[in-house]
Coordinates of C-alpha atoms and ligand atoms in Angstrom, one line a residue:
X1 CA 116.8 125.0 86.8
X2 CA 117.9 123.8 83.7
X3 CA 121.5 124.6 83.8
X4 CA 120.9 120.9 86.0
X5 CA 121.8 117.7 83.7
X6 CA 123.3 114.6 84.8
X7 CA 126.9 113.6 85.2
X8 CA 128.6 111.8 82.9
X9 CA 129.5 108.1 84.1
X10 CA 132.4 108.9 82.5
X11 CA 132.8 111.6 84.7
X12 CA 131.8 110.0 87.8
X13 CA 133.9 107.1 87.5
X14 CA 137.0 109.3 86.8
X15 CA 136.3 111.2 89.9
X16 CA 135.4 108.1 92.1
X17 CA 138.9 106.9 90.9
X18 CA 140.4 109.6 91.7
X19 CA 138.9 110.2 95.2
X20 CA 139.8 106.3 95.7
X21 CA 143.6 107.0 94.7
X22 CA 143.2 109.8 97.0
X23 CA 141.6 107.6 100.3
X24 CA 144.5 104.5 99.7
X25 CA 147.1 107.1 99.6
X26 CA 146.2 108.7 103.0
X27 CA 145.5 104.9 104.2
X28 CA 148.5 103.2 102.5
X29 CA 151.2 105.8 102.2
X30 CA 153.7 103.7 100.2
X31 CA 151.3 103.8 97.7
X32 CA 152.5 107.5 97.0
X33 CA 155.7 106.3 96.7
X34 CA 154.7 103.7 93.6
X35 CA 152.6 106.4 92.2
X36 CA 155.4 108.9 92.3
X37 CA 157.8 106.1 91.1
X38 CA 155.7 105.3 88.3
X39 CA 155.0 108.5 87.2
X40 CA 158.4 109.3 86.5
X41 CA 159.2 106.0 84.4
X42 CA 156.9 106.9 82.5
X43 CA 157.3 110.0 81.7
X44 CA 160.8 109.0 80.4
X45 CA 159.3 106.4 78.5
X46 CA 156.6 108.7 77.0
X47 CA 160.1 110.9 75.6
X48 CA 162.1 108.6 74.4
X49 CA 159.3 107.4 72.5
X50 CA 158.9 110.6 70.9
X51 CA 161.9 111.2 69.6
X52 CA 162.4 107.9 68.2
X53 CA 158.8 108.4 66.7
X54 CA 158.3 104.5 67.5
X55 CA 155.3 103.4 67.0
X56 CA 155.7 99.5 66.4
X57 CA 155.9 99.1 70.8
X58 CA 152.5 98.4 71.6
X59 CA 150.5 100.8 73.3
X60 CA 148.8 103.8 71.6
X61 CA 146.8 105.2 75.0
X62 CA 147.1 108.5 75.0
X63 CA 149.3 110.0 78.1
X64 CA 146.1 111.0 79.7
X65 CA 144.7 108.1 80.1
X66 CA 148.0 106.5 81.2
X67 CA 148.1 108.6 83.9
X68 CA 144.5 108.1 85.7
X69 CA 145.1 104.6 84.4
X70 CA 144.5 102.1 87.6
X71 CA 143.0 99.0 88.7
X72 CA 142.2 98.4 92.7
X73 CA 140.5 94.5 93.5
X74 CA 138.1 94.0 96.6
X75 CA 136.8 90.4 97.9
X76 CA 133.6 89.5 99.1
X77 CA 132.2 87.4 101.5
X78 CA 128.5 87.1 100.0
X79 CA 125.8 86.8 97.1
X80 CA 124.2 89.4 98.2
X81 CA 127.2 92.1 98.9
X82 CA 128.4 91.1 95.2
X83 CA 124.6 92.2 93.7
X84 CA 124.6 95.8 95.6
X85 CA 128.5 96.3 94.6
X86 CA 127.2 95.5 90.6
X87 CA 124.5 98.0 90.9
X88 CA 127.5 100.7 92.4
X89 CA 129.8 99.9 89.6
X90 CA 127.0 100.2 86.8
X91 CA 126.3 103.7 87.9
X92 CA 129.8 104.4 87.5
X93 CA 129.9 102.8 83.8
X94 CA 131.5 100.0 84.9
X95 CA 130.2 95.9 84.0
X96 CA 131.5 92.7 84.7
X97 CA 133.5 91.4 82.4
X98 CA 135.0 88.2 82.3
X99 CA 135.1 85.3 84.6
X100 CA 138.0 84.1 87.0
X101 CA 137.9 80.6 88.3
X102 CA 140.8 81.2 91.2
X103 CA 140.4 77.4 92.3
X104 CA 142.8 76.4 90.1
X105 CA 145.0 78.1 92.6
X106 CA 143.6 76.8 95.7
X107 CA 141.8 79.6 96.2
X108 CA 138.3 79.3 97.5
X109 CA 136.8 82.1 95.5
X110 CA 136.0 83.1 91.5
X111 CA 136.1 86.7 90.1
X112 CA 135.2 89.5 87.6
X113 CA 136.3 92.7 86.6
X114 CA 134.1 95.7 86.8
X115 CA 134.8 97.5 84.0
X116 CA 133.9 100.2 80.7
X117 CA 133.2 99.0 78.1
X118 CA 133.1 100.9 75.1
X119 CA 136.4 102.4 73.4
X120 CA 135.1 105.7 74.2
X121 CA 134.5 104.9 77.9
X122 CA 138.0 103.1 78.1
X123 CA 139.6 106.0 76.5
X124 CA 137.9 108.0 78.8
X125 CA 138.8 106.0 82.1
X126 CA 139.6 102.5 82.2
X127 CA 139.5 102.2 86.3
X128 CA 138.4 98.2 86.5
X129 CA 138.0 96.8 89.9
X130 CA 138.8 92.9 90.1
X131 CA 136.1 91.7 92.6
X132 CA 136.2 88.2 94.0
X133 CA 133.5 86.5 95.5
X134 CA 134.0 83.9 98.4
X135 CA 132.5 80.2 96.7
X136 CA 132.1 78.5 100.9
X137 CA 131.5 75.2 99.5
X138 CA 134.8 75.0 98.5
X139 CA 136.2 75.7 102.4
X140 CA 136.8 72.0 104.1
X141 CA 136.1 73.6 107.3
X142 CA 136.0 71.2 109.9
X143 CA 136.1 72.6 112.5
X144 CA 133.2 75.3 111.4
X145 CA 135.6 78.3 110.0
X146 CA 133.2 78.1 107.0
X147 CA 130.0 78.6 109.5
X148 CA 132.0 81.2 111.6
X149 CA 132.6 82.8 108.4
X150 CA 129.3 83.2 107.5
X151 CA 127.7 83.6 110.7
X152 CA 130.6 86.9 110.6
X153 CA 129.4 87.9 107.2
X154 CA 125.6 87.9 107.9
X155 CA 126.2 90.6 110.2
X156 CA 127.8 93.0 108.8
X157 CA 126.4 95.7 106.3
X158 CA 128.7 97.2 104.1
X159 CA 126.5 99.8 102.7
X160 CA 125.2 103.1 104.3
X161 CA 121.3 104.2 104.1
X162 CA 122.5 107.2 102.2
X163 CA 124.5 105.0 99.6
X164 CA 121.3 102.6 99.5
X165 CA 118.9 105.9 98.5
X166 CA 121.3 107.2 96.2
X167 CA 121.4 103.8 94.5
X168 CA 117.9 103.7 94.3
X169 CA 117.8 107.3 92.8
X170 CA 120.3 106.6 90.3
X171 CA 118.2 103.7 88.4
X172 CA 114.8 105.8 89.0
X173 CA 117.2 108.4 86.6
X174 CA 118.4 105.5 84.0
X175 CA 121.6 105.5 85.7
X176 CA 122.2 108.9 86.2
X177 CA 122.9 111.7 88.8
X178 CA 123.1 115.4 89.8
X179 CA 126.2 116.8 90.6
X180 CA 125.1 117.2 94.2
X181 CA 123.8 113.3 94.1
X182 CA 126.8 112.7 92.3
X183 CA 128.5 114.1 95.3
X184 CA 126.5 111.8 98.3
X185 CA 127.1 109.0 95.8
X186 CA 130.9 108.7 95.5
X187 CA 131.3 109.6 99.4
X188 CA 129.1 106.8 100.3
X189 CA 130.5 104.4 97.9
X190 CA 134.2 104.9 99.1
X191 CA 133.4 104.3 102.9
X192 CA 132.1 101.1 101.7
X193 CA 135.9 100.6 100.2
X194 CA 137.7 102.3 103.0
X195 CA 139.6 100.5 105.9
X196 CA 137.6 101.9 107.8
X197 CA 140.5 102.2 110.6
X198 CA 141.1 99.0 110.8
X199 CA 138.1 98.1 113.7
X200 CA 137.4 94.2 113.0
X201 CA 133.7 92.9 113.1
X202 CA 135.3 89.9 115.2
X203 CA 137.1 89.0 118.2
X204 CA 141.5 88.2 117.7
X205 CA 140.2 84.4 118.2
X206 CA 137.7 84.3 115.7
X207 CA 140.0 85.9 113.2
X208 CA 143.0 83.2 114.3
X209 CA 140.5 80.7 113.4
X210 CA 139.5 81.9 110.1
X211 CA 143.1 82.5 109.2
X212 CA 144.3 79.3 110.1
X213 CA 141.9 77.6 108.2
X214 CA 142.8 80.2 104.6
X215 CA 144.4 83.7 105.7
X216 CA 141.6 85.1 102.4
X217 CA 138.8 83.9 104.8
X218 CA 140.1 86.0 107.4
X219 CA 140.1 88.9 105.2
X220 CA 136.6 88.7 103.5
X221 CA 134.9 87.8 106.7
X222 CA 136.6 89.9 110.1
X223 CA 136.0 93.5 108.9
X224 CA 133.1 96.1 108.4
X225 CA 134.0 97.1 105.1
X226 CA 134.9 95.5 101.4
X227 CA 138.6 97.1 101.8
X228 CA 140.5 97.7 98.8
X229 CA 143.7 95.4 99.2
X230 CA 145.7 97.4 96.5
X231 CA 145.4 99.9 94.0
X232 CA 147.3 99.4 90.9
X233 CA 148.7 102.1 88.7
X234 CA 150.0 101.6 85.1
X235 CA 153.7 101.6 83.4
X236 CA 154.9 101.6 80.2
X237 CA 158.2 100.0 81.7
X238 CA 157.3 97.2 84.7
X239 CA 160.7 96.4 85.1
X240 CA 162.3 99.6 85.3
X241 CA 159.7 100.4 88.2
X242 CA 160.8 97.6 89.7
X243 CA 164.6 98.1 90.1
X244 CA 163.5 101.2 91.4
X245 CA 161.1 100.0 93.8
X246 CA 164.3 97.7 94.8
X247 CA 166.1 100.9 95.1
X248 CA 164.1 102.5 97.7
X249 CA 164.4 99.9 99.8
X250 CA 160.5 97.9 99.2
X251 CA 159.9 94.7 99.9
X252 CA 159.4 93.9 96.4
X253 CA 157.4 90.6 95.2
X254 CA 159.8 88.8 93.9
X255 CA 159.2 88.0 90.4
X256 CA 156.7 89.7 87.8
X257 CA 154.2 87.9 86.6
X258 CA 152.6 86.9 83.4
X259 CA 154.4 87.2 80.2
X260 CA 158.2 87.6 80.0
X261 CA 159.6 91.1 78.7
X262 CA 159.5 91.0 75.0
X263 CA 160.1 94.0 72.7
X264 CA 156.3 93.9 72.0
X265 CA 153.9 93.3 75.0
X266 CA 151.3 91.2 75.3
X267 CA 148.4 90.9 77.7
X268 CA 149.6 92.1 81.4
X269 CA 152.4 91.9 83.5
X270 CA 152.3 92.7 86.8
X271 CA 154.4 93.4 90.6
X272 CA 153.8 94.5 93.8
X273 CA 155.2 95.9 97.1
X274 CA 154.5 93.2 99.8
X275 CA 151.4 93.6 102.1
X276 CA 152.4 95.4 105.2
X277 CA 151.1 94.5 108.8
X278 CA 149.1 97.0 109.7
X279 CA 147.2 97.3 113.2
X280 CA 143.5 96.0 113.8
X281 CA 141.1 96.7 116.6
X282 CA 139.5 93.0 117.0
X283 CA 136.5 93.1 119.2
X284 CA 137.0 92.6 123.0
X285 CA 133.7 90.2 122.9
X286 CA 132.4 87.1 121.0
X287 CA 129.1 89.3 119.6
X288 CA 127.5 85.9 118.9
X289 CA 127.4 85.3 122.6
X290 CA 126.8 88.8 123.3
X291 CA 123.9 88.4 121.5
X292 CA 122.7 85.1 123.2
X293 CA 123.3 86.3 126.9
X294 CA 122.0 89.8 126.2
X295 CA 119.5 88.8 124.0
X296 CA 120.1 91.8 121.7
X297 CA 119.3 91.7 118.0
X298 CA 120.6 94.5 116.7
X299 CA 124.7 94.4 116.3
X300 CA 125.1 98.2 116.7
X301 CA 123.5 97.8 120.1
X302 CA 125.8 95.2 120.8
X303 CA 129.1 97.2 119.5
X304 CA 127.8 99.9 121.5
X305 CA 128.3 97.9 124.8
X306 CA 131.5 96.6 123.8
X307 CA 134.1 97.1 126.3
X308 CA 137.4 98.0 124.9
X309 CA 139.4 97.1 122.1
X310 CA 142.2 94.4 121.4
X311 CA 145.1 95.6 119.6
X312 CA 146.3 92.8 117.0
X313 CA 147.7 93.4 113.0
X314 CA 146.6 92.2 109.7
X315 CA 148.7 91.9 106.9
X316 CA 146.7 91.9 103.7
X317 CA 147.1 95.5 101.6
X318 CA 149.6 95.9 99.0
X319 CA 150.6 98.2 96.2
X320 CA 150.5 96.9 93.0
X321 CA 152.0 97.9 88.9
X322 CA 150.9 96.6 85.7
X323 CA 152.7 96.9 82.5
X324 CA 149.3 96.2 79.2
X325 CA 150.2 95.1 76.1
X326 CA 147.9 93.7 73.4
X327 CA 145.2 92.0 73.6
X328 CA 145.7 87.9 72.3
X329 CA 142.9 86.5 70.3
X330 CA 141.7 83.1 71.6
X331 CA 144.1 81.2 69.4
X332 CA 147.0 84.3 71.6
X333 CA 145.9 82.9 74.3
X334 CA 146.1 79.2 74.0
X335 CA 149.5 79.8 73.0
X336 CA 150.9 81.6 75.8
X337 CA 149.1 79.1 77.6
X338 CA 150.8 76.7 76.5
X339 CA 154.3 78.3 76.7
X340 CA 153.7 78.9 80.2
X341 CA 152.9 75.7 80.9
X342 CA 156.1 74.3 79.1
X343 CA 158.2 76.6 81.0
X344 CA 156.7 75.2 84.3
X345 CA 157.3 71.8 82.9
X346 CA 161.1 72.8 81.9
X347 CA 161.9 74.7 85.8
X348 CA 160.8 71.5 87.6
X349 CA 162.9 69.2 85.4
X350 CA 165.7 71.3 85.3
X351 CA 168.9 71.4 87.6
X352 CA 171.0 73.9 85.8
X353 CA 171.0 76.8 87.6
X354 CA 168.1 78.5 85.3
X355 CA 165.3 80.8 86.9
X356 CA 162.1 80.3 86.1
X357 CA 162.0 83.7 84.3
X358 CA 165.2 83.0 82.3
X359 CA 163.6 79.6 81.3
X360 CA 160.2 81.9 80.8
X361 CA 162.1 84.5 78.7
X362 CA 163.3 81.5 76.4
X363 CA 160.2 79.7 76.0
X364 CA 158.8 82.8 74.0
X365 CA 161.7 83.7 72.2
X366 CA 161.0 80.6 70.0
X367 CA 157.8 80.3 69.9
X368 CA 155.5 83.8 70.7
X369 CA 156.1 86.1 67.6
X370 CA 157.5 89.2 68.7
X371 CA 156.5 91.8 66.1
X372 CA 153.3 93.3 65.3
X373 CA 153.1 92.1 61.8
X374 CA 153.6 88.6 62.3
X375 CA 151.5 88.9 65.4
X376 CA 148.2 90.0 63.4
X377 CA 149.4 87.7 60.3
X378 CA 149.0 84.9 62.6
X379 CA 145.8 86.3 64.1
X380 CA 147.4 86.3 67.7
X381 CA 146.4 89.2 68.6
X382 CA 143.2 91.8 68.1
X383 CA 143.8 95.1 66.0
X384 CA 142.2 98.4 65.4
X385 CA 142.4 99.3 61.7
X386 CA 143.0 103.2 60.5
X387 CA 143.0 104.2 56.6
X388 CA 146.1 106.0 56.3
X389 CA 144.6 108.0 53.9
X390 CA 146.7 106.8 51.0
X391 CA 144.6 105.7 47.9
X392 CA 143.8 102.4 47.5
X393 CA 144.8 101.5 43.6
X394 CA 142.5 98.3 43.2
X395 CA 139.7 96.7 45.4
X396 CA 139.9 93.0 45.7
X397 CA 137.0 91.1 43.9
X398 CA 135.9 89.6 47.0
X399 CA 136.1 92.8 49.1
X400 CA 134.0 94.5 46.0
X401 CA 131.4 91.7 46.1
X402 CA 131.0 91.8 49.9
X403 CA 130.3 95.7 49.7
X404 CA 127.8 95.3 47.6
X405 CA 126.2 93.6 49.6
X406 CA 125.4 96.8 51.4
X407 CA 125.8 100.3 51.9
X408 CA 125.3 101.1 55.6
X409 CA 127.6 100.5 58.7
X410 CA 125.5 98.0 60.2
X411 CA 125.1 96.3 56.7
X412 CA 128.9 95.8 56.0
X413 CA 129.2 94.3 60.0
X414 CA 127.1 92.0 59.3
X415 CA 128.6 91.0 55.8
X416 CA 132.4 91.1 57.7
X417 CA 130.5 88.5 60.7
X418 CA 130.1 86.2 57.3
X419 CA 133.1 86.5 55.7
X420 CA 135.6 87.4 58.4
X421 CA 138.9 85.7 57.2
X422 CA 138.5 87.4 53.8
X423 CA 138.2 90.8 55.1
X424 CA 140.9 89.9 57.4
X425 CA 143.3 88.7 54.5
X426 CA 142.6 91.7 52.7
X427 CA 143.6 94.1 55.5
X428 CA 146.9 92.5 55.8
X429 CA 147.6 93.0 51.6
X430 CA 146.5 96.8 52.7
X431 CA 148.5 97.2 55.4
X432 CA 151.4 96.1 53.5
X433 CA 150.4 98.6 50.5
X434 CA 150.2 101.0 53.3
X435 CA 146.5 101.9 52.9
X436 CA 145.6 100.5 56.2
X437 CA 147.8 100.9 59.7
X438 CA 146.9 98.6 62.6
X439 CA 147.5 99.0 65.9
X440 CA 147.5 96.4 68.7
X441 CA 143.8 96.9 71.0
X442 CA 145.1 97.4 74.6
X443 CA 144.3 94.1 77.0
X444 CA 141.9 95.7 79.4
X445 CA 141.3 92.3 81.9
X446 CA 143.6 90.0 83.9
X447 CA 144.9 86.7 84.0
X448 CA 144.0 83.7 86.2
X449 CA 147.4 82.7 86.9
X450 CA 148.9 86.4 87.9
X451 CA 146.3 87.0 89.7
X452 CA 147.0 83.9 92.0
X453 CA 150.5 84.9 92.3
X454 CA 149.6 88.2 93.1
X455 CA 146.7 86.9 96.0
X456 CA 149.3 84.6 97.4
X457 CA 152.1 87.0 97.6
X458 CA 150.1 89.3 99.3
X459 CA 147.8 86.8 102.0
X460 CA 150.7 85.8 104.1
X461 CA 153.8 87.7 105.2
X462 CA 156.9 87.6 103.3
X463 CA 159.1 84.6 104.0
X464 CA 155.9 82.7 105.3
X465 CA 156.7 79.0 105.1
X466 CA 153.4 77.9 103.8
X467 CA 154.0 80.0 101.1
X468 CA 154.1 77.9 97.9
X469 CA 155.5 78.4 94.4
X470 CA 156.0 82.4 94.2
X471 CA 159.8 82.2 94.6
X472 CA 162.0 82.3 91.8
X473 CA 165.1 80.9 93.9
X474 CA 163.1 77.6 94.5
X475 CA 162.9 75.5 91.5
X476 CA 161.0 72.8 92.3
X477 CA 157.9 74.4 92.7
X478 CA 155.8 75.4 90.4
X479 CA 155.3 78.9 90.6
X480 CA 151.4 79.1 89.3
X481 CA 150.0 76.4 90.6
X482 CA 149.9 78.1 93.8
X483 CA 149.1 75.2 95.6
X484 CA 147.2 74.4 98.5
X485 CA 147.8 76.9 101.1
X486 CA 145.4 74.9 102.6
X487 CA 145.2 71.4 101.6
X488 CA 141.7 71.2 102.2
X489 CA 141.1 72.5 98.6
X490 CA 140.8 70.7 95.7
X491 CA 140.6 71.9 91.9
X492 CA 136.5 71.9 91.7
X493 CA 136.2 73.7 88.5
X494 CA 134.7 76.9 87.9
X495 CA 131.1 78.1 88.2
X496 CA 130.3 81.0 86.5
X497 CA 126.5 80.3 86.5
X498 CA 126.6 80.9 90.2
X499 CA 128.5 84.0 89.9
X500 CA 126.0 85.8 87.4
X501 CA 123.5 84.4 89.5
X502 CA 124.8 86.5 92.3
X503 CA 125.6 89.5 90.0
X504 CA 122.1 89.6 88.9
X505 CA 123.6 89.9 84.9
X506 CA 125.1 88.0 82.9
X507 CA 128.8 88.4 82.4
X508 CA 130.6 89.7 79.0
X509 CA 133.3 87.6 77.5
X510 CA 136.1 90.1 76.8
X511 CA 136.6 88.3 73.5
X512 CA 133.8 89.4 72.4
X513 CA 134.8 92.5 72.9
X514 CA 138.3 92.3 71.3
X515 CA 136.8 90.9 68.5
X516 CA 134.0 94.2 67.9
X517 CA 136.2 96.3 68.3
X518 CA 138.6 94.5 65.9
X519 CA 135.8 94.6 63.4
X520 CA 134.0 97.9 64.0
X521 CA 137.6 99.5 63.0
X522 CA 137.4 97.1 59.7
X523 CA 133.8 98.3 58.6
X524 CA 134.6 101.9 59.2
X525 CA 138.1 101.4 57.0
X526 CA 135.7 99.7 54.0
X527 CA 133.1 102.5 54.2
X528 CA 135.8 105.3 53.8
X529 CA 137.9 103.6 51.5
X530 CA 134.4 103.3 49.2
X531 CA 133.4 106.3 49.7
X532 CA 137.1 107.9 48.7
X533 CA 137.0 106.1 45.5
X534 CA 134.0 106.8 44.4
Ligands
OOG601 C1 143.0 90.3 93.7 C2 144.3 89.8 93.0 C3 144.1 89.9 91.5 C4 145.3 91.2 89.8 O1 145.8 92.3 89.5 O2 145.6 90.2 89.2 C5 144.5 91.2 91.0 C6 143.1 90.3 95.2 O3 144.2 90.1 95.7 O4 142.1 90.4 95.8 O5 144.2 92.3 91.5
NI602 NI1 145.7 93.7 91.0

């Protein structure tokens, strides 16, 4: 019939998302809670904004898309896991972007983000999924967790037949699907994501090995399924959620990370509620030897014979909130690279009482511009331009000379690639005339550091000993560096070539991305600012 046509991805990603909220709810109640708690922040953000009509505080998103808004993360044991989950996400509209090296943490795993892309698609639904991908040669494993962890891994399949088909189906249709299709596809997909009750694919001892060796290996490699570990709604107020998060008696991480609160954000701070200990079902028997005395080659026939359950807990899955603020140019980002490294640098030297976060908090008040206008004058961070619809009186010689240069939209992108500090000068002469507006583009990624912090807040229980440098109260520590939670681990570098590899794409730099949008927004303000004088 041909009232059939495809679903929007769009569409589908929205009600994956929202089917995903629904499944970690049921799962994770407490995640309810921060959804509830987050909702009502911002809602009281959302009017006080409006009656003070203040526009100058970052974020433009419209409410809708503030309140669908969330992020959830997944880890992976395996190549070949991370090239099915790519060919999931694309169906859903969603690409890796961006490249995590987590080693710098002493974690043995890198990361992207599935995400949209476009500033339709974001505006739409910006659900990103921040998947990491175990790198084994960086586990010292000597006493064989790293072959245990694979051995684990190659047996386990974390895709149905029906979610395999449907795959298949989707790219015969360029990436589409019926309703009905649409329907198979997103139940399939979330089992894939679910806890799946919490029945291990290993024995107790097997997962006391893995865990001793990096509690994240224990994780990726001792269940059936690529659990989601937290599911992140967004605030427009991160620290008025968590006072009340405080308030209701959560076991609150306890500092937020990334930048300090500033009257303008920047980039992404983020919290979480601790990971609870929830109860696993570890198999009663070693399959591996199952499988050598029984000579059986299929694991479902041997989990079929197993006998019994063992009742142990896993403490991994948290609840997570972000506060975005503007995207930082690259020059943004070296900056508050920098700052955070000085305010490292100042903690461990100091022995006055300071916090890290009051010694953060001071860092930026001297150095990271605080204002939207000095923030684009200095080209910190990315805008999208808007005519205003006031006239423009005279057009600048240079602006006039790069126009002519062409007439269509593609032309005048291509002249603002060539001359993009001029056409950047003269926006900030029309914003100040009042003929342009710009408005800070919304960071849509992560951060390295943060999402250390977060991973290592989360991997161990609270109060943990091993637990290094995520405590405010403790002042010698560093609080990014993370640190070995395993010594075994050295800083090896990054290795994005291996992730694409596994991906089976390449990866987008988000920079890139800024920086189109930044300039798409430009070209259309010249082309209407022409055409209006003419
Ligand atoms: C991912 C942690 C990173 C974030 O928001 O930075 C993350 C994980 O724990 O698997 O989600
Ligand atoms: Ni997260």
């Amino acid at each position: 019939p041909d009232a059939k046509s495809y679903v929007h991805p769009d569409e589908l990603r929205t009600a994956f998302a929202l089917a995903m909220s629904q499944m970690y709810r049921n799962e994770v109640p407490l995640y309810g809670d921060l959804v509830r708690i987050v909702q009502g922040v911002n809602q009281n953000v959302l009017l006080s904004r409006n009656s003070s009509a203040d526009t100058s505080k970052g974020t433009t998103d419209s409410p809708e898309r503030l309140s669908l808004e969330r992020h959830g993360a997944i880890r992976l044991g395996l190549p070949s896991e991370l090239r099915t989950v790519q060919r999931i996400f694309a169906v859903l509209g969603m690409y890796p972007v961006g490249y995590y090296d987590l080693s710098v943490a002493g974690l043995p795993m890198h990361a992207t983000c599935f995400r949209p892309m476009t500033s339709a698609s974001l505006a739409s639904n910006p659900f990103r999924i921040f998947t990491t991908l175990l790198r084994p040669e960086l586990v010292k494993s000597e006493d064989g967790a790293r072959d245990l962890a694979l051995q684990l891994l190659s047996r386990r399949t974390l895709f149905s037949p029906e979610l395999l088909d449907m795959l298949d189906t989707a790219e015969q249709q360029q990436h589409n699907l019926y309703a009905d299709q649409a329907e198979t596809f997103i139940r399939e997909a979330l089992r894939t994501f679910s806890w799946a009750s919490g029945v291990a694919a290993s024995t107790a001892d097997e997962y006391a090995r893995l865990r001793a060796e990096h509690p994240v290996l224990a994780d990726i490699a001792c269940f059936r399924t690529a659990h989601i570990n937290h599911l992140t709604p967004r605030t427009l107020d991160i620290d008025a959620v968590q006072r009340a998060m405080v308030s209701e008696g959560m076991a609150v991480k306890e500092r937020i990370e990334g930048p300090p609160r500033r009257r303008f954000p920047i980039l992404l701070r983020q919290t979480s509620f601790l990971a609870l200990d929830e109860p696993v079902h570890f198999l009663a028997k070693n399959v591996a030897s199952a499988e050598v005395n029984e000579s059986s080659s299929t694991s479902e026939h041997v989990d079929s014979r197993q006998q019994g359950l063992v009742e142990g807990t896993h403490c991994a899955r948290f609840g997570e909130i972000e506060e975005r603020g503007a995207a930082v140019t690259p020059a943004g980002r070296h900056l508050y690279d920098e700052l955070l490294a000085q305010a490292m640098a100042s903690i461990n030297a100091c022995s006055d009482g300071l916090t890290y976060d009051d010694i953060l908090t001071e860092t930026f008040r001297d150095s990271y511009p605080d204002n939207l206008s000095e923030l684009c004058r200095q080209r910190l961070i990315f805008c999208r331009y808007r005519c205003t619809g006031n006239m423009l009186t005279t057009m600048h010689p240079d602006i006039a000379a790069l126009l002519s240069r062409g007439g269509t939209p593609s032309e005048i992108r291509n002249a603002i690639d060539e001359d993009e500090e001029v056409v950047m000068n003269w926006a900030d002469c029309l914003v100040d005339e009042g003929v342009l507006v710009a408005e800070p583009i919304t960071y849509e990624d992560f951060l390295p550091f943060s999402a250390a912090g977060i991973f290592q807040s989360n991997l161990q229980k609270a109060g943990s000993s091993s637990l290094a440098g995520v405590s405010t109260g403790e002042k010698k520590v560093s609080p990014h560096s993370g640190g070995a939670m395993n010594s075994s681990l050295g800083c090896r570098g990054g290795d994005q070539g291996s992730l694409e590899e596994a991906l089976g794409c390449s990866i987008t730099d988000p920079d890139v991305l800024y920086s189109q949008l930044q300039k798409e927004s430009l070209s259309e303000c010249l082309l209407e600012l022409q055409l209006t004088r003419a």
